[in-house]
């Protein structure tokens, strides 16, 4: 059974720092992996999608990597801003129906 | 881009009431929709997978008679929480599978359900 773990559970850093969020999964047979952002009491914003055949994806200040063999993905945020404060969720697509298995999230606080 | 509309966004009602939540795909046909539940400070838990024209597939531990799912058209799935009780209070999120879009799933904005 696929399990997804995110470390750390919470992170607080000063504005301007670069940071890395981690996601690990137990079964390397995945279809894709996505990173989402969730603001308090709100829905989900899809940030990056990495297909199983890809190694990384980039969007602006965000870069996500995928290493299937080790069961790991990282989300790199460059030059962090207070507006980046949110909970970041990692989700693994496990089958052709794109059913997602979710990590518990990392709550990120960027201090001005 | 593709959009999923979820309605209502917030519901407060008395214990024993049945509540219906709608999930619509606005500009694409969704043969498959997913319903998730999220308790405070926890991640999303898949409740059921809804396929158009057939019965939903429920995850282990989710009561199908409690959470009725109907997916009667390619653009609409509904989740009805029957005889809701305070322990059903949660954040419910739907998503729709987009076979041809850039993202495999598009998410609604969620429904905050509070049962008094």
PDB file of C-alpha atoms in Angstrom:
ATOM      1  CA  UNK A   1       0.000   0.000   0.000  1.00  0.00           C
ATOM      2  CA  UNK A   2       1.377   3.364  -1.073  1.00  0.00           C
ATOM      3  CA  UNK A   3       2.220   5.749   1.742  1.00  0.00           C
ATOM      4  CA  UNK A   4       3.304   9.345   1.332  1.00  0.00           C
ATOM      5  CA  UNK A   5       5.255  11.208   3.997  1.00  0.00           C
ATOM      6  CA  UNK A   6       6.165  14.872   4.130  1.00  0.00           C
ATOM      7  CA  UNK A   7       8.950  16.291   6.238  1.00  0.00           C
ATOM      8  CA  UNK A   8       9.027  18.660   7.999  1.00  0.00           C
ATOM      9  CA  UNK A   9       5.450  19.059   9.211  1.00  0.00           C
ATOM     10  CA  UNK A  10       6.050  22.751   9.761  1.00  0.00           C
ATOM     11  CA  UNK A  11       8.739  25.195   8.753  1.00  0.00           C
ATOM     12  CA  UNK A  12       9.308  28.851   9.567  1.00  0.00           C
ATOM     13  CA  UNK A  13      12.003  30.842   7.760  1.00  0.00           C
ATOM     14  CA  UNK A  14      12.858  34.510   7.224  1.00  0.00           C
ATOM     15  CA  UNK A  15      11.837  36.164   4.002  1.00  0.00           C
ATOM     16  CA  UNK A  16      14.338  35.828   1.166  1.00  0.00           C
ATOM     17  CA  UNK A  17      15.682  32.412   2.086  1.00  0.00           C
ATOM     18  CA  UNK A  18      15.730  29.474  -0.279  1.00  0.00           C
ATOM     19  CA  UNK A  19      14.082  26.364   1.142  1.00  0.00           C
ATOM     20  CA  UNK A  20      13.361  22.726   0.373  1.00  0.00           C
ATOM     21  CA  UNK A  21      10.283  20.706   1.236  1.00  0.00           C
ATOM     22  CA  UNK A  22      10.518  16.935   1.174  1.00  0.00           C
ATOM     23  CA  UNK A  23       8.111  14.222   0.111  1.00  0.00           C
ATOM     24  CA  UNK A  24       8.775  10.485   0.214  1.00  0.00           C
ATOM     25  CA  UNK A  25       6.690   7.570  -1.023  1.00  0.00           C
ATOM     26  CA  UNK A  26       6.970   3.849  -0.400  1.00  0.00           C
ATOM     27  CA  UNK A  27       6.068   2.382  -3.790  1.00  0.00           C
ATOM     28  CA  UNK A  28       8.077   3.571  -6.783  1.00  0.00           C
ATOM     29  CA  UNK A  29       5.420   2.420  -9.264  1.00  0.00           C
ATOM     30  CA  UNK A  30       3.751   5.792  -9.661  1.00  0.00           C
ATOM     31  CA  UNK A  31       2.067   7.538 -12.580  1.00  0.00           C
ATOM     32  CA  UNK A  32       2.908  11.053 -11.493  1.00  0.00           C
ATOM     33  CA  UNK A  33       3.526  13.285  -8.502  1.00  0.00           C
ATOM     34  CA  UNK A  34       2.016  16.668  -7.842  1.00  0.00           C
ATOM     35  CA  UNK A  35       2.714  19.510  -5.459  1.00  0.00           C
ATOM     36  CA  UNK A  36      -0.210  21.603  -4.271  1.00  0.00           C
ATOM     37  CA  UNK A  37      -0.631  24.681  -2.176  1.00  0.00           C
ATOM     38  CA  UNK A  38      -3.508  25.112   0.266  1.00  0.00           C
ATOM     39  CA  UNK A  39      -4.269  28.367   2.032  1.00  0.00           C
ATOM     40  CA  UNK A  40      -6.177  28.193   5.360  1.00  0.00           C
ATOM     41  CA  UNK A  41      -9.797  27.211   4.844  1.00  0.00           C
ATOM     42  CA  UNK A  42      -9.369  27.185   1.095  1.00  0.00           C
ATOM     43  CA  UNK A  43      -9.188  24.671  -1.725  1.00  0.00           C
ATOM     44  CA  UNK A  44      -6.126  23.456  -3.554  1.00  0.00           C
ATOM     45  CA  UNK A  45      -3.878  25.165  -6.063  1.00  0.00           C
ATOM     46  CA  UNK A  46      -1.854  22.845  -8.272  1.00  0.00           C
ATOM     47  CA  UNK A  47       1.751  24.042  -8.425  1.00  0.00           C
ATOM     48  CA  UNK A  48       3.727  21.451 -10.333  1.00  0.00           C
ATOM     49  CA  UNK A  49       3.065  18.079 -11.918  1.00  0.00           C
ATOM     50  CA  UNK A  50       5.891  15.638 -12.622  1.00  0.00           C
ATOM     51  CA  UNK A  51       5.155  12.637 -14.803  1.00  0.00           C
ATOM     52  CA  UNK A  52       6.794   9.360 -13.840  1.00  0.00           C
ATOM     53  CA  UNK A  53       9.191   9.651 -16.796  1.00  0.00           C
ATOM     54  CA  UNK A  54      10.369  13.130 -15.797  1.00  0.00           C
ATOM     55  CA  UNK A  55      13.032  14.202 -13.319  1.00  0.00           C
ATOM     56  CA  UNK A  56      11.949  17.752 -12.585  1.00  0.00           C
ATOM     57  CA  UNK A  57       9.578  20.578 -13.370  1.00  0.00           C
ATOM     58  CA  UNK A  58       9.997  24.308 -12.894  1.00  0.00           C
ATOM     59  CA  UNK A  59       7.552  27.168 -12.560  1.00  0.00           C
ATOM     60  CA  UNK A  60       8.879  30.585 -11.648  1.00  0.00           C
ATOM     61  CA  UNK A  61      10.577  30.367  -8.259  1.00  0.00           C
ATOM     62  CA  UNK A  62       9.464  26.782  -7.776  1.00  0.00           C
ATOM     63  CA  UNK A  63      11.345  23.672  -8.807  1.00  0.00           C
ATOM     64  CA  UNK A  64      10.181  20.146  -8.098  1.00  0.00           C
ATOM     65  CA  UNK A  65      12.348  17.073  -8.544  1.00  0.00           C
ATOM     66  CA  UNK A  66      11.448  13.414  -8.672  1.00  0.00           C
ATOM     67  CA  UNK A  67      13.634  10.389  -7.951  1.00  0.00           C
ATOM     68  CA  UNK A  68      11.439   7.337  -8.319  1.00  0.00           C
ATOM     69  CA  UNK A  69      14.150   4.851  -7.441  1.00  0.00           C
ATOM     70  CA  UNK A  70      14.622   6.376  -4.010  1.00  0.00           C
ATOM     71  CA  UNK A  71      10.959   7.271  -3.580  1.00  0.00           C
ATOM     72  CA  UNK A  72      11.590  10.970  -3.097  1.00  0.00           C
ATOM     73  CA  UNK A  73      10.504  14.331  -4.379  1.00  0.00           C
ATOM     74  CA  UNK A  74      11.577  17.789  -3.322  1.00  0.00           C
ATOM     75  CA  UNK A  75       9.987  21.176  -3.795  1.00  0.00           C
ATOM     76  CA  UNK A  76      12.527  23.970  -3.911  1.00  0.00           C
ATOM     77  CA  UNK A  77      11.314  27.521  -3.313  1.00  0.00           C
ATOM     78  CA  UNK A  78      13.747  30.267  -4.193  1.00  0.00           C
ATOM     79  CA  UNK A  79      13.811  33.711  -2.616  1.00  0.00           C
ATOM     80  CA  UNK A  80      10.843  33.019  -0.350  1.00  0.00           C
ATOM     81  CA  UNK A  81       8.203  35.696   0.213  1.00  0.00           C
ATOM     82  CA  UNK A  82       5.537  36.140   2.915  1.00  0.00           C
ATOM     83  CA  UNK A  83       2.926  35.340   0.270  1.00  0.00           C
ATOM     84  CA  UNK A  84       4.415  31.857   0.009  1.00  0.00           C
ATOM     85  CA  UNK A  85       3.066  31.089   3.482  1.00  0.00           C
ATOM     86  CA  UNK A  86       0.640  28.177   3.125  1.00  0.00           C
ATOM     87  CA  UNK A  87       0.436  24.426   3.548  1.00  0.00           C
ATOM     88  CA  UNK A  88       2.174  22.505   0.771  1.00  0.00           C
ATOM     89  CA  UNK A  89       0.817  19.081  -0.081  1.00  0.00           C
ATOM     90  CA  UNK A  90       2.465  16.332  -2.069  1.00  0.00           C
ATOM     91  CA  UNK A  91       0.250  13.788  -3.839  1.00  0.00           C
ATOM     92  CA  UNK A  92       1.185  10.650  -5.751  1.00  0.00           C
ATOM     93  CA  UNK A  93      -0.879   9.433  -8.689  1.00  0.00           C
ATOM     94  CA  UNK A  94      -1.015   5.671  -8.381  1.00  0.00           C
ATOM     95  CA  UNK A  95      -2.973   4.366 -11.336  1.00  0.00           C
ATOM     96  CA  UNK A  96      -4.492   5.154 -14.695  1.00  0.00           C
ATOM     97  CA  UNK A  97      -7.507   6.618 -12.939  1.00  0.00           C
ATOM     98  CA  UNK A  98      -5.146   9.135 -11.391  1.00  0.00           C
ATOM     99  CA  UNK A  99      -6.300   8.342  -7.896  1.00  0.00           C
ATOM    100  CA  UNK A 100      -4.127  10.389  -5.563  1.00  0.00           C
ATOM    101  CA  UNK A 101      -2.455   9.398  -2.312  1.00  0.00           C
ATOM    102  CA  UNK A 102      -1.705  12.459  -0.194  1.00  0.00           C
ATOM    103  CA  UNK A 103       0.978  13.445   2.246  1.00  0.00           C
ATOM    104  CA  UNK A 104      -0.012  15.237   5.441  1.00  0.00           C
ATOM    105  CA  UNK A 105       1.532  18.491   4.228  1.00  0.00           C
ATOM    106  CA  UNK A 106       4.167  20.956   5.346  1.00  0.00           C
ATOM    107  CA  UNK A 107       2.931  24.171   6.896  1.00  0.00           C
ATOM    108  CA  UNK A 108       5.252  26.927   5.730  1.00  0.00           C
ATOM    109  CA  UNK A 109       5.513  30.330   7.372  1.00  0.00           C
ATOM    110  CA  UNK A 110       7.672  33.011   5.797  1.00  0.00           C
ATOM    111  CA  UNK A 111       8.479  35.758   8.273  1.00  0.00           C
ATOM    112  CA  UNK A 112       8.741  39.320   6.899  1.00  0.00           C
TER     113      UNK A 112
ATOM    114  CA  UNK B   1      -8.516  26.860 -18.403  1.00  0.00           C
ATOM    115  CA  UNK B   2     -10.555  24.009 -17.051  1.00  0.00           C
ATOM    116  CA  UNK B   3     -12.579  24.817 -13.953  1.00  0.00           C
ATOM    117  CA  UNK B   4     -14.432  22.784 -11.391  1.00  0.00           C
ATOM    118  CA  UNK B   5     -17.201  24.514  -9.492  1.00  0.00           C
ATOM    119  CA  UNK B   6     -18.173  23.239  -6.067  1.00  0.00           C
ATOM    120  CA  UNK B   7     -21.279  24.495  -4.316  1.00  0.00           C
ATOM    121  CA  UNK B   8     -22.032  25.493  -1.622  1.00  0.00           C
ATOM    122  CA  UNK B   9     -18.779  26.768  -0.192  1.00  0.00           C
ATOM    123  CA  UNK B  10     -20.078  26.853   3.390  1.00  0.00           C
ATOM    124  CA  UNK B  11     -22.954  25.095   5.102  1.00  0.00           C
ATOM    125  CA  UNK B  12     -24.100  25.344   8.710  1.00  0.00           C
ATOM    126  CA  UNK B  13     -27.067  23.199   9.670  1.00  0.00           C
ATOM    127  CA  UNK B  14     -28.691  21.324  12.512  1.00  0.00           C
ATOM    128  CA  UNK B  15     -27.934  17.751  13.407  1.00  0.00           C
ATOM    129  CA  UNK B  16     -30.137  15.323  11.492  1.00  0.00           C
ATOM    130  CA  UNK B  17     -30.272  17.424   8.335  1.00  0.00           C
ATOM    131  CA  UNK B  18     -29.230  16.025   4.974  1.00  0.00           C
ATOM    132  CA  UNK B  19     -26.840  18.192   2.993  1.00  0.00           C
ATOM    133  CA  UNK B  20     -26.136  18.017  -0.737  1.00  0.00           C
ATOM    134  CA  UNK B  21     -22.849  19.237  -2.237  1.00  0.00           C
ATOM    135  CA  UNK B  22     -22.504  19.720  -5.979  1.00  0.00           C
ATOM    136  CA  UNK B  23     -19.375  19.378  -8.078  1.00  0.00           C
ATOM    137  CA  UNK B  24     -19.496  20.568 -11.674  1.00  0.00           C
ATOM    138  CA  UNK B  25     -16.908  20.488 -14.417  1.00  0.00           C
ATOM    139  CA  UNK B  26     -17.538  23.691 -16.355  1.00  0.00           C
ATOM    140  CA  UNK B  27     -15.716  23.243 -19.633  1.00  0.00           C
ATOM    141  CA  UNK B  28     -14.792  19.604 -19.915  1.00  0.00           C
ATOM    142  CA  UNK B  29     -16.454  16.240 -19.555  1.00  0.00           C
ATOM    143  CA  UNK B  30     -15.496  14.359 -16.431  1.00  0.00           C
ATOM    144  CA  UNK B  31     -16.189  10.657 -16.553  1.00  0.00           C
ATOM    145  CA  UNK B  32     -14.543  10.304 -13.163  1.00  0.00           C
ATOM    146  CA  UNK B  33     -14.837  12.517 -10.120  1.00  0.00           C
ATOM    147  CA  UNK B  34     -13.329  12.088  -6.679  1.00  0.00           C
ATOM    148  CA  UNK B  35     -14.627  13.141  -3.277  1.00  0.00           C
ATOM    149  CA  UNK B  36     -12.226  13.923  -0.445  1.00  0.00           C
ATOM    150  CA  UNK B  37     -12.652  14.830   3.205  1.00  0.00           C
ATOM    151  CA  UNK B  38     -10.193  16.862   5.196  1.00  0.00           C
ATOM    152  CA  UNK B  39     -10.288  17.245   8.980  1.00  0.00           C
ATOM    153  CA  UNK B  40      -8.518  20.205  10.598  1.00  0.00           C
ATOM    154  CA  UNK B  41      -4.730  20.058  10.318  1.00  0.00           C
ATOM    155  CA  UNK B  42      -4.898  16.750   8.479  1.00  0.00           C
ATOM    156  CA  UNK B  43      -4.396  15.823   4.863  1.00  0.00           C
ATOM    157  CA  UNK B  44      -7.025  14.867   2.332  1.00  0.00           C
ATOM    158  CA  UNK B  45      -8.571  11.450   2.581  1.00  0.00           C
ATOM    159  CA  UNK B  46     -10.234   9.938  -0.457  1.00  0.00           C
ATOM    160  CA  UNK B  47     -13.824   9.006   0.329  1.00  0.00           C
ATOM    161  CA  UNK B  48     -15.039   7.673  -2.984  1.00  0.00           C
ATOM    162  CA  UNK B  49     -14.502   7.565  -6.712  1.00  0.00           C
ATOM    163  CA  UNK B  50     -17.512   8.507  -8.777  1.00  0.00           C
ATOM    164  CA  UNK B  51     -17.906   7.240 -12.335  1.00  0.00           C
ATOM    165  CA  UNK B  52     -20.572   8.640 -14.630  1.00  0.00           C
ATOM    166  CA  UNK B  53     -23.477   6.284 -15.050  1.00  0.00           C
ATOM    167  CA  UNK B  54     -22.365   3.719 -12.505  1.00  0.00           C
ATOM    168  CA  UNK B  55     -22.178   3.229  -8.760  1.00  0.00           C
ATOM    169  CA  UNK B  56     -19.469   4.992  -6.845  1.00  0.00           C
ATOM    170  CA  UNK B  57     -16.551   3.089  -5.378  1.00  0.00           C
ATOM    171  CA  UNK B  58     -16.148   3.842  -1.685  1.00  0.00           C
ATOM    172  CA  UNK B  59     -12.929   3.647   0.287  1.00  0.00           C
ATOM    173  CA  UNK B  60     -12.710   1.356   3.267  1.00  0.00           C
ATOM    174  CA  UNK B  61     -14.408   2.824   6.312  1.00  0.00           C
ATOM    175  CA  UNK B  62     -16.663   5.216   4.390  1.00  0.00           C
ATOM    176  CA  UNK B  63     -20.358   4.459   4.851  1.00  0.00           C
ATOM    177  CA  UNK B  64     -22.055   4.382   1.463  1.00  0.00           C
ATOM    178  CA  UNK B  65     -25.485   4.822   3.013  1.00  0.00           C
ATOM    179  CA  UNK B  66     -24.274   7.872   4.875  1.00  0.00           C
ATOM    180  CA  UNK B  67     -22.499   9.531   1.981  1.00  0.00           C
ATOM    181  CA  UNK B  68     -24.631   9.166  -1.133  1.00  0.00           C
ATOM    182  CA  UNK B  69     -22.885   9.907  -4.399  1.00  0.00           C
ATOM    183  CA  UNK B  70     -24.642  10.464  -7.694  1.00  0.00           C
ATOM    184  CA  UNK B  71     -22.832  11.044 -10.992  1.00  0.00           C
ATOM    185  CA  UNK B  72     -25.720  11.218 -13.425  1.00  0.00           C
ATOM    186  CA  UNK B  73     -24.055  13.340 -16.097  1.00  0.00           C
ATOM    187  CA  UNK B  74     -20.583  13.973 -17.480  1.00  0.00           C
ATOM    188  CA  UNK B  75     -20.429  17.362 -15.773  1.00  0.00           C
ATOM    189  CA  UNK B  76     -22.098  16.857 -12.413  1.00  0.00           C
ATOM    190  CA  UNK B  77     -21.483  14.727  -9.354  1.00  0.00           C
ATOM    191  CA  UNK B  78     -23.270  15.227  -6.041  1.00  0.00           C
ATOM    192  CA  UNK B  79     -22.406  14.136  -2.526  1.00  0.00           C
ATOM    193  CA  UNK B  80     -25.274  13.962  -0.043  1.00  0.00           C
ATOM    194  CA  UNK B  81     -24.439  13.672   3.630  1.00  0.00           C
ATOM    195  CA  UNK B  82     -27.543  12.032   5.050  1.00  0.00           C
ATOM    196  CA  UNK B  83     -28.730  12.707   8.590  1.00  0.00           C
ATOM    197  CA  UNK B  84     -25.588  14.670   9.320  1.00  0.00           C
ATOM    198  CA  UNK B  85     -24.155  14.743  12.831  1.00  0.00           C
ATOM    199  CA  UNK B  86     -21.450  16.922  14.411  1.00  0.00           C
ATOM    200  CA  UNK B  87     -18.773  14.306  13.692  1.00  0.00           C
ATOM    201  CA  UNK B  88     -19.498  14.789   9.967  1.00  0.00           C
ATOM    202  CA  UNK B  89     -18.309  18.378  10.224  1.00  0.00           C
ATOM    203  CA  UNK B  90     -15.348  18.658   7.892  1.00  0.00           C
ATOM    204  CA  UNK B  91     -13.992  20.219   4.720  1.00  0.00           C
ATOM    205  CA  UNK B  92     -15.171  18.306   1.645  1.00  0.00           C
ATOM    206  CA  UNK B  93     -13.345  18.709  -1.673  1.00  0.00           C
ATOM    207  CA  UNK B  94     -14.229  17.279  -5.056  1.00  0.00           C
ATOM    208  CA  UNK B  95     -12.029  16.826  -8.075  1.00  0.00           C
ATOM    209  CA  UNK B  96     -12.730  15.887 -11.656  1.00  0.00           C
ATOM    210  CA  UNK B  97     -10.472  13.901 -13.920  1.00  0.00           C
ATOM    211  CA  UNK B  98      -9.588  15.696 -17.126  1.00  0.00           C
ATOM    212  CA  UNK B  99      -8.326  13.148 -19.674  1.00  0.00           C
ATOM    213  CA  UNK B 100      -7.005  15.761 -22.104  1.00  0.00           C
ATOM    214  CA  UNK B 101      -6.006  18.698 -19.916  1.00  0.00           C
ATOM    215  CA  UNK B 102      -2.558  19.637 -18.645  1.00  0.00           C
ATOM    216  CA  UNK B 103      -3.536  18.507 -15.172  1.00  0.00           C
ATOM    217  CA  UNK B 104      -5.005  15.050 -14.587  1.00  0.00           C
ATOM    218  CA  UNK B 105      -7.391  16.361 -11.938  1.00  0.00           C
ATOM    219  CA  UNK B 106      -8.996  19.725 -11.345  1.00  0.00           C
ATOM    220  CA  UNK B 107     -10.189  20.580  -7.851  1.00  0.00           C
ATOM    221  CA  UNK B 108     -13.174  22.444  -6.539  1.00  0.00           C
ATOM    222  CA  UNK B 109     -12.699  25.097  -3.874  1.00  0.00           C
ATOM    223  CA  UNK B 110     -14.195  22.883  -1.186  1.00  0.00           C
ATOM    224  CA  UNK B 111     -17.246  22.960   1.069  1.00  0.00           C
ATOM    225  CA  UNK B 112     -16.958  23.720   4.755  1.00  0.00           C
ATOM    226  CA  UNK B 113     -19.661  21.699   6.519  1.00  0.00           C
ATOM    227  CA  UNK B 114     -20.514  22.553  10.111  1.00  0.00           C
ATOM    228  CA  UNK B 115     -23.175  20.495  11.901  1.00  0.00           C
ATOM    229  CA  UNK B 116     -24.526  22.000  15.092  1.00  0.00           C
TER     230      UNK B 116
END
